[in-house]
mmCIF file with all atom_site columns, C-alpha atoms in Angstrom:
data_model
loop_
_atom_site.group_PDB
_atom_site.id
_atom_site.type_symbol
_atom_site.label_atom_id
_atom_site.label_alt_id
_atom_site.label_comp_id
_atom_site.label_asym_id
_atom_site.label_entity_id
_atom_site.label_seq_id
_atom_site.pdbx_PDB_ins_code
_atom_site.Cartn_x
_atom_site.Cartn_y
_atom_site.Cartn_z
_atom_site.occupancy
_atom_site.B_iso_or_equiv
_atom_site.pdbx_formal_charge
_atom_site.auth_seq_id
_atom_site.auth_comp_id
_atom_site.auth_asym_id
_atom_site.auth_atom_id
_atom_site.pdbx_PDB_model_num
ATOM 1   C CA . MET D 1 1   ? -7.717  -42.442 -27.193 1.00 85.00 ? 1   MET D CA 1
ATOM 2   C CA . THR D 1 2   ? -4.233  -41.411 -28.257 1.00 91.00 ? 2   THR D CA 1
ATOM 3   C CA . ALA D 1 3   ? -1.849  -39.182 -26.340 1.00 93.00 ? 3   ALA D CA 1
ATOM 4   C CA . LYS D 1 4   ? -2.641  -36.236 -28.608 1.00 91.00 ? 4   LYS D CA 1
ATOM 5   C CA . GLU D 1 5   ? -6.380  -36.752 -27.990 1.00 93.00 ? 5   GLU D CA 1
ATOM 6   C CA . PHE D 1 6   ? -6.018  -37.147 -24.222 1.00 95.00 ? 6   PHE D CA 1
ATOM 7   C CA . LEU D 1 7   ? -6.571  -33.420 -23.698 1.00 97.00 ? 7   LEU D CA 1
ATOM 8   C CA . THR D 1 8   ? -8.427  -31.024 -25.966 1.00 96.00 ? 8   THR D CA 1
ATOM 9   C CA . PRO D 1 9   ? -6.464  -27.995 -27.208 1.00 96.00 ? 9   PRO D CA 1
ATOM 10  C CA . GLU D 1 10  ? -8.279  -25.875 -24.618 1.00 97.00 ? 10  GLU D CA 1
ATOM 11  C CA . GLU D 1 11  ? -7.392  -28.335 -21.847 1.00 98.00 ? 11  GLU D CA 1
ATOM 12  C CA . GLN D 1 12  ? -3.782  -28.388 -23.013 1.00 97.00 ? 12  GLN D CA 1
ATOM 13  C CA . ASN D 1 13  ? -3.688  -24.602 -22.773 1.00 97.00 ? 13  ASN D CA 1
ATOM 14  C CA . ARG D 1 14  ? -5.161  -24.751 -19.266 1.00 98.00 ? 14  ARG D CA 1
ATOM 15  C CA . VAL D 1 15  ? -2.508  -27.230 -18.131 1.00 98.00 ? 15  VAL D CA 1
ATOM 16  C CA . ILE D 1 16  ? 0.262   -25.163 -19.742 1.00 97.00 ? 16  ILE D CA 1
ATOM 17  C CA . SER D 1 17  ? -1.090  -22.095 -17.929 1.00 98.00 ? 17  SER D CA 1
ATOM 18  C CA . ALA D 1 18  ? -0.949  -24.069 -14.671 1.00 98.00 ? 18  ALA D CA 1
ATOM 19  C CA . ILE D 1 19  ? 2.715   -24.873 -15.353 1.00 97.00 ? 19  ILE D CA 1
ATOM 20  C CA . LYS D 1 20  ? 3.525   -21.215 -16.014 1.00 96.00 ? 20  LYS D CA 1
ATOM 21  C CA . GLN D 1 21  ? 1.672   -20.147 -12.877 1.00 96.00 ? 21  GLN D CA 1
ATOM 22  C CA . ALA D 1 22  ? 3.362   -22.768 -10.692 1.00 96.00 ? 22  ALA D CA 1
ATOM 23  C CA . GLU D 1 23  ? 6.798   -21.784 -11.958 1.00 95.00 ? 23  GLU D CA 1
ATOM 24  C CA . LYS D 1 24  ? 6.222   -18.160 -10.874 1.00 93.00 ? 24  LYS D CA 1
ATOM 25  C CA . ASP D 1 25  ? 6.742   -19.271 -7.274  1.00 92.00 ? 25  ASP D CA 1
ATOM 26  C CA . THR D 1 26  ? 9.546   -21.799 -7.684  1.00 94.00 ? 26  THR D CA 1
ATOM 27  C CA . SER D 1 27  ? 12.788  -22.176 -9.574  1.00 94.00 ? 27  SER D CA 1
ATOM 28  C CA . GLY D 1 28  ? 11.737  -25.792 -10.156 1.00 94.00 ? 28  GLY D CA 1
ATOM 29  C CA . GLU D 1 29  ? 10.936  -26.853 -13.699 1.00 96.00 ? 29  GLU D CA 1
ATOM 30  C CA . ILE D 1 30  ? 7.743   -28.840 -14.286 1.00 97.00 ? 30  ILE D CA 1
ATOM 31  C CA . ARG D 1 31  ? 6.963   -30.802 -17.430 1.00 97.00 ? 31  ARG D CA 1
ATOM 32  C CA . ILE D 1 32  ? 4.250   -33.197 -18.512 1.00 98.00 ? 32  ILE D CA 1
ATOM 33  C CA . HIS D 1 33  ? 4.813   -35.997 -20.992 1.00 98.00 ? 33  HIS D CA 1
ATOM 34  C CA . ILE D 1 34  ? 1.879   -37.974 -22.385 1.00 98.00 ? 34  ILE D CA 1
ATOM 35  C CA . GLU D 1 35  ? 2.063   -41.125 -24.474 1.00 97.00 ? 35  GLU D CA 1
ATOM 36  C CA . ASP D 1 36  ? -0.275  -43.912 -25.467 1.00 96.00 ? 36  ASP D CA 1
ATOM 37  C CA . ILE D 1 37  ? 1.108   -47.084 -23.912 1.00 96.00 ? 37  ILE D CA 1
ATOM 38  C CA . CYS D 1 38  ? 3.564   -47.953 -21.166 1.00 96.00 ? 38  CYS D CA 1
ATOM 39  C CA . ASP D 1 39  ? 4.699   -51.540 -21.605 1.00 94.00 ? 39  ASP D CA 1
ATOM 40  C CA . ARG D 1 40  ? 6.896   -51.701 -18.501 1.00 94.00 ? 40  ARG D CA 1
ATOM 41  C CA . ASN D 1 41  ? 7.109   -50.131 -15.061 1.00 97.00 ? 41  ASN D CA 1
ATOM 42  C CA . PRO D 1 42  ? 5.833   -46.534 -15.412 1.00 97.00 ? 42  PRO D CA 1
ATOM 43  C CA . MET D 1 43  ? 8.522   -45.184 -13.078 1.00 96.00 ? 43  MET D CA 1
ATOM 44  C CA . ASP D 1 44  ? 11.259  -46.764 -15.218 1.00 97.00 ? 44  ASP D CA 1
ATOM 45  C CA . THR D 1 45  ? 9.675   -45.318 -18.346 1.00 97.00 ? 45  THR D CA 1
ATOM 46  C CA . ALA D 1 46  ? 9.352   -41.896 -16.703 1.00 97.00 ? 46  ALA D CA 1
ATOM 47  C CA . LYS D 1 47  ? 13.048  -41.957 -15.753 1.00 97.00 ? 47  LYS D CA 1
ATOM 48  C CA . LYS D 1 48  ? 14.022  -42.757 -19.336 1.00 96.00 ? 48  LYS D CA 1
ATOM 49  C CA . ILE D 1 49  ? 11.857  -39.945 -20.709 1.00 96.00 ? 49  ILE D CA 1
ATOM 50  C CA . PHE D 1 50  ? 13.098  -37.580 -17.986 1.00 97.00 ? 50  PHE D CA 1
ATOM 51  C CA . HIS D 1 51  ? 16.632  -37.958 -19.303 1.00 95.00 ? 51  HIS D CA 1
ATOM 52  C CA . HIS D 1 52  ? 15.596  -38.074 -22.961 1.00 94.00 ? 52  HIS D CA 1
ATOM 53  C CA . ILE D 1 53  ? 13.856  -34.685 -22.814 1.00 94.00 ? 53  ILE D CA 1
ATOM 54  C CA . GLY D 1 54  ? 16.675  -33.110 -20.793 1.00 94.00 ? 54  GLY D CA 1
ATOM 55  C CA . MET D 1 55  ? 14.957  -32.659 -17.457 1.00 94.00 ? 55  MET D CA 1
ATOM 56  C CA . ASP D 1 56  ? 18.237  -33.596 -15.758 1.00 93.00 ? 56  ASP D CA 1
ATOM 57  C CA . ARG D 1 57  ? 19.976  -30.539 -17.209 1.00 92.00 ? 57  ARG D CA 1
ATOM 58  C CA . THR D 1 58  ? 18.620  -27.822 -14.940 1.00 91.00 ? 58  THR D CA 1
ATOM 59  C CA . GLN D 1 59  ? 21.160  -25.821 -12.960 1.00 90.00 ? 59  GLN D CA 1
ATOM 60  C CA . GLN D 1 60  ? 19.774  -26.835 -9.554  1.00 93.00 ? 60  GLN D CA 1
ATOM 61  C CA . ARG D 1 61  ? 18.739  -30.317 -10.707 1.00 95.00 ? 61  ARG D CA 1
ATOM 62  C CA . ASN D 1 62  ? 15.170  -29.416 -9.730  1.00 95.00 ? 62  ASN D CA 1
ATOM 63  C CA . GLY D 1 63  ? 13.137  -30.701 -12.649 1.00 96.00 ? 63  GLY D CA 1
ATOM 64  C CA . VAL D 1 64  ? 9.886   -32.609 -12.190 1.00 97.00 ? 64  VAL D CA 1
ATOM 65  C CA . LEU D 1 65  ? 8.223   -34.833 -14.755 1.00 98.00 ? 65  LEU D CA 1
ATOM 66  C CA . ILE D 1 66  ? 4.624   -35.960 -14.636 1.00 98.00 ? 66  ILE D CA 1
ATOM 67  C CA . TYR D 1 67  ? 4.446   -38.923 -17.002 1.00 98.00 ? 67  TYR D CA 1
ATOM 68  C CA . VAL D 1 68  ? 1.101   -40.242 -18.275 1.00 98.00 ? 68  VAL D CA 1
ATOM 69  C CA . ALA D 1 69  ? 0.400   -43.290 -20.466 1.00 97.00 ? 69  ALA D CA 1
ATOM 70  C CA . CYS D 1 70  ? -3.256  -42.708 -21.288 1.00 96.00 ? 70  CYS D CA 1
ATOM 71  C CA . GLN D 1 71  ? -4.196  -46.055 -22.858 1.00 95.00 ? 71  GLN D CA 1
ATOM 72  C CA . SER D 1 72  ? -2.350  -47.996 -20.179 1.00 96.00 ? 72  SER D CA 1
ATOM 73  C CA . LYS D 1 73  ? -3.984  -45.829 -17.500 1.00 95.00 ? 73  LYS D CA 1
ATOM 74  C CA . VAL D 1 74  ? -0.765  -45.308 -15.542 1.00 97.00 ? 74  VAL D CA 1
ATOM 75  C CA . PHE D 1 75  ? 1.267   -42.311 -14.483 1.00 97.00 ? 75  PHE D CA 1
ATOM 76  C CA . ALA D 1 76  ? 4.429   -41.497 -12.553 1.00 97.00 ? 76  ALA D CA 1
ATOM 77  C CA . ILE D 1 77  ? 5.844   -38.381 -10.946 1.00 97.00 ? 77  ILE D CA 1
ATOM 78  C CA . ILE D 1 78  ? 9.604   -38.043 -10.630 1.00 96.00 ? 78  ILE D CA 1
ATOM 79  C CA . GLY D 1 79  ? 11.937  -35.329 -9.450  1.00 96.00 ? 79  GLY D CA 1
ATOM 80  C CA . ASP D 1 80  ? 15.598  -34.828 -10.206 1.00 96.00 ? 80  ASP D CA 1
ATOM 81  C CA . LYS D 1 81  ? 18.526  -35.380 -7.887  1.00 95.00 ? 81  LYS D CA 1
ATOM 82  C CA . GLY D 1 82  ? 18.460  -31.873 -6.402  1.00 95.00 ? 82  GLY D CA 1
ATOM 83  C CA . ILE D 1 83  ? 14.870  -32.343 -5.294  1.00 96.00 ? 83  ILE D CA 1
ATOM 84  C CA . ASN D 1 84  ? 15.285  -35.878 -4.016  1.00 93.00 ? 84  ASN D CA 1
ATOM 85  C CA . GLU D 1 85  ? 18.227  -34.834 -1.841  1.00 94.00 ? 85  GLU D CA 1
ATOM 86  C CA . LYS D 1 86  ? 16.093  -32.216 -0.040  1.00 93.00 ? 86  LYS D CA 1
ATOM 87  C CA . VAL D 1 87  ? 12.584  -33.616 0.270   1.00 92.00 ? 87  VAL D CA 1
ATOM 88  C CA . PRO D 1 88  ? 11.158  -36.452 2.395   1.00 89.00 ? 88  PRO D CA 1
ATOM 89  C CA . ALA D 1 89  ? 10.595  -39.863 0.838   1.00 85.00 ? 89  ALA D CA 1
ATOM 90  C CA . ASN D 1 90  ? 6.810   -39.449 0.695   1.00 91.00 ? 90  ASN D CA 1
ATOM 91  C CA . PHE D 1 91  ? 6.997   -36.016 -0.968  1.00 93.00 ? 91  PHE D CA 1
ATOM 92  C CA . TRP D 1 92  ? 4.953   -36.992 -4.045  1.00 94.00 ? 92  TRP D CA 1
ATOM 93  C CA . ASN D 1 93  ? 2.310   -39.143 -2.295  1.00 96.00 ? 93  ASN D CA 1
ATOM 94  C CA . ASP D 1 94  ? -0.429  -36.536 -1.879  1.00 95.00 ? 94  ASP D CA 1
ATOM 95  C CA . ILE D 1 95  ? 0.028   -35.302 -5.439  1.00 96.00 ? 95  ILE D CA 1
ATOM 96  C CA . SER D 1 96  ? -0.155  -38.867 -6.752  1.00 96.00 ? 96  SER D CA 1
ATOM 97  C CA . GLU D 1 97  ? -3.279  -39.571 -4.709  1.00 97.00 ? 97  GLU D CA 1
ATOM 98  C CA . GLN D 1 98  ? -5.010  -36.434 -6.002  1.00 96.00 ? 98  GLN D CA 1
ATOM 99  C CA . LEU D 1 99  ? -4.026  -37.177 -9.594  1.00 96.00 ? 99  LEU D CA 1
ATOM 100 C CA . SER D 1 100 ? -5.220  -40.762 -9.283  1.00 97.00 ? 100 SER D CA 1
ATOM 101 C CA . SER D 1 101 ? -8.547  -39.651 -7.847  1.00 97.00 ? 101 SER D CA 1
ATOM 102 C CA . ASP D 1 102 ? -9.113  -37.087 -10.605 1.00 97.00 ? 102 ASP D CA 1
ATOM 103 C CA . PHE D 1 103 ? -8.103  -39.534 -13.331 1.00 96.00 ? 103 PHE D CA 1
ATOM 104 C CA . LYS D 1 104 ? -10.519 -42.185 -12.000 1.00 96.00 ? 104 LYS D CA 1
ATOM 105 C CA . GLN D 1 105 ? -13.289 -39.586 -12.383 1.00 96.00 ? 105 GLN D CA 1
ATOM 106 C CA . GLY D 1 106 ? -12.186 -38.772 -15.933 1.00 95.00 ? 106 GLY D CA 1
ATOM 107 C CA . LYS D 1 107 ? -10.991 -35.313 -14.891 1.00 97.00 ? 107 LYS D CA 1
ATOM 108 C CA . PHE D 1 108 ? -7.712  -35.482 -16.779 1.00 97.00 ? 108 PHE D CA 1
ATOM 109 C CA . ALA D 1 109 ? -7.068  -31.766 -17.319 1.00 97.00 ? 109 ALA D CA 1
ATOM 110 C CA . ASP D 1 110 ? -8.297  -30.879 -13.837 1.00 97.00 ? 110 ASP D CA 1
ATOM 111 C CA . GLY D 1 111 ? -6.059  -33.544 -12.347 1.00 97.00 ? 111 GLY D CA 1
ATOM 112 C CA . LEU D 1 112 ? -2.976  -32.449 -14.235 1.00 98.00 ? 112 LEU D CA 1
ATOM 113 C CA . ALA D 1 113 ? -3.567  -28.766 -13.488 1.00 98.00 ? 113 ALA D CA 1
ATOM 114 C CA . ALA D 1 114 ? -4.082  -29.546 -9.793  1.00 97.00 ? 114 ALA D CA 1
ATOM 115 C CA . ALA D 1 115 ? -1.002  -31.788 -9.693  1.00 98.00 ? 115 ALA D CA 1
ATOM 116 C CA . VAL D 1 116 ? 1.086   -29.045 -11.280 1.00 98.00 ? 116 VAL D CA 1
ATOM 117 C CA . GLY D 1 117 ? -0.240  -26.479 -8.797  1.00 97.00 ? 117 GLY D CA 1
ATOM 118 C CA . MET D 1 118 ? 0.470   -28.758 -5.851  1.00 96.00 ? 118 MET D CA 1
ATOM 119 C CA . THR D 1 119 ? 3.946   -29.486 -7.202  1.00 97.00 ? 119 THR D CA 1
ATOM 120 C CA . GLY D 1 120 ? 4.757   -25.790 -7.515  1.00 96.00 ? 120 GLY D CA 1
ATOM 121 C CA . GLU D 1 121 ? 3.411   -25.068 -4.045  1.00 95.00 ? 121 GLU D CA 1
ATOM 122 C CA . LYS D 1 122 ? 5.499   -27.824 -2.483  1.00 95.00 ? 122 LYS D CA 1
ATOM 123 C CA . LEU D 1 123 ? 8.655   -26.998 -4.451  1.00 95.00 ? 123 LEU D CA 1
ATOM 124 C CA . LYS D 1 124 ? 8.659   -23.321 -3.512  1.00 94.00 ? 124 LYS D CA 1
ATOM 125 C CA . LYS D 1 125 ? 9.593   -24.279 0.058   1.00 94.00 ? 125 LYS D CA 1
ATOM 126 C CA . PHE D 1 126 ? 12.777  -25.954 -1.158  1.00 94.00 ? 126 PHE D CA 1
ATOM 127 C CA . PHE D 1 127 ? 13.376  -24.065 -4.413  1.00 94.00 ? 127 PHE D CA 1
ATOM 128 C CA . PRO D 1 128 ? 11.838  -20.587 -4.145  1.00 93.00 ? 128 PRO D CA 1
ATOM 129 C CA . TYR D 1 129 ? 11.640  -18.390 -7.209  1.00 89.00 ? 129 TYR D CA 1
ATOM 130 C CA . GLU D 1 130 ? 14.537  -15.963 -7.422  1.00 84.00 ? 130 GLU D CA 1
ATOM 131 C CA . SER D 1 131 ? 14.636  -12.690 -9.346  1.00 82.00 ? 131 SER D CA 1
ATOM 132 C CA . ASP D 1 132 ? 17.351  -13.954 -11.712 1.00 78.00 ? 132 ASP D CA 1
ATOM 133 C CA . ASP D 1 133 ? 15.552  -17.247 -12.384 1.00 83.00 ? 133 ASP D CA 1
ATOM 134 C CA . ILE D 1 134 ? 15.337  -18.277 -16.020 1.00 85.00 ? 134 ILE D CA 1
ATOM 135 C CA . ASN D 1 135 ? 12.917  -20.761 -17.525 1.00 87.00 ? 135 ASN D CA 1
ATOM 136 C CA . GLU D 1 136 ? 15.255  -23.656 -18.295 1.00 87.00 ? 136 GLU D CA 1
ATOM 137 C CA . GLN D 1 137 ? 12.627  -25.994 -19.743 1.00 91.00 ? 137 GLN D CA 1
ATOM 138 C CA . PRO D 1 138 ? 9.733   -25.455 -22.146 1.00 82.00 ? 138 PRO D CA 1
ATOM 139 C CA . ASP D 1 139 ? 6.321   -25.177 -20.503 1.00 90.00 ? 139 ASP D CA 1
ATOM 140 C CA . ASP D 1 140 ? 4.517   -27.021 -23.279 1.00 93.00 ? 140 ASP D CA 1
ATOM 141 C CA . LEU D 1 141 ? 3.419   -30.642 -23.096 1.00 96.00 ? 141 LEU D CA 1
ATOM 142 C CA . SER D 1 142 ? 5.508   -33.319 -24.765 1.00 95.00 ? 142 SER D CA 1
ATOM 143 C CA . PHE D 1 143 ? 4.018   -36.338 -26.474 1.00 95.00 ? 143 PHE D CA 1
ATOM 144 C CA . GLY D 1 144 ? 5.341   -39.808 -27.193 1.00 90.00 ? 144 GLY D CA 1
ATOM 145 C CA . LYS D 1 145 ? 4.067   -42.759 -29.170 1.00 69.00 ? 145 LYS D CA 1
#
């Protein structure tokens, strides 16, 4: 299965809706990037993609990337500097555990939507939505090779 086949168009729309919903409660910016193969450490790859797609250019440095390499069956969740300076070291653990559990059951869209919802819920404590908040990042999914 390729990155573009990982989620059906309907599932993609459901995950995008989850992103939009999560961002109603937080000024944090959440993105998902899906590619076929990760040939090195997934966290290192996620960091590279994070910068490549401009997630490090938010005003509060509060971007989050959920990176998935579907054929390699790996993922990583990373937050920008503004998040990492405010949250505890184990901040992403429960989200990672839930995503891993859903992925093992083949519930890819459910897992991503749940991970996005959990991310938004957790971020709103540190980065609540403000009335003048603007959407600094696209809500759509990005795809790699």
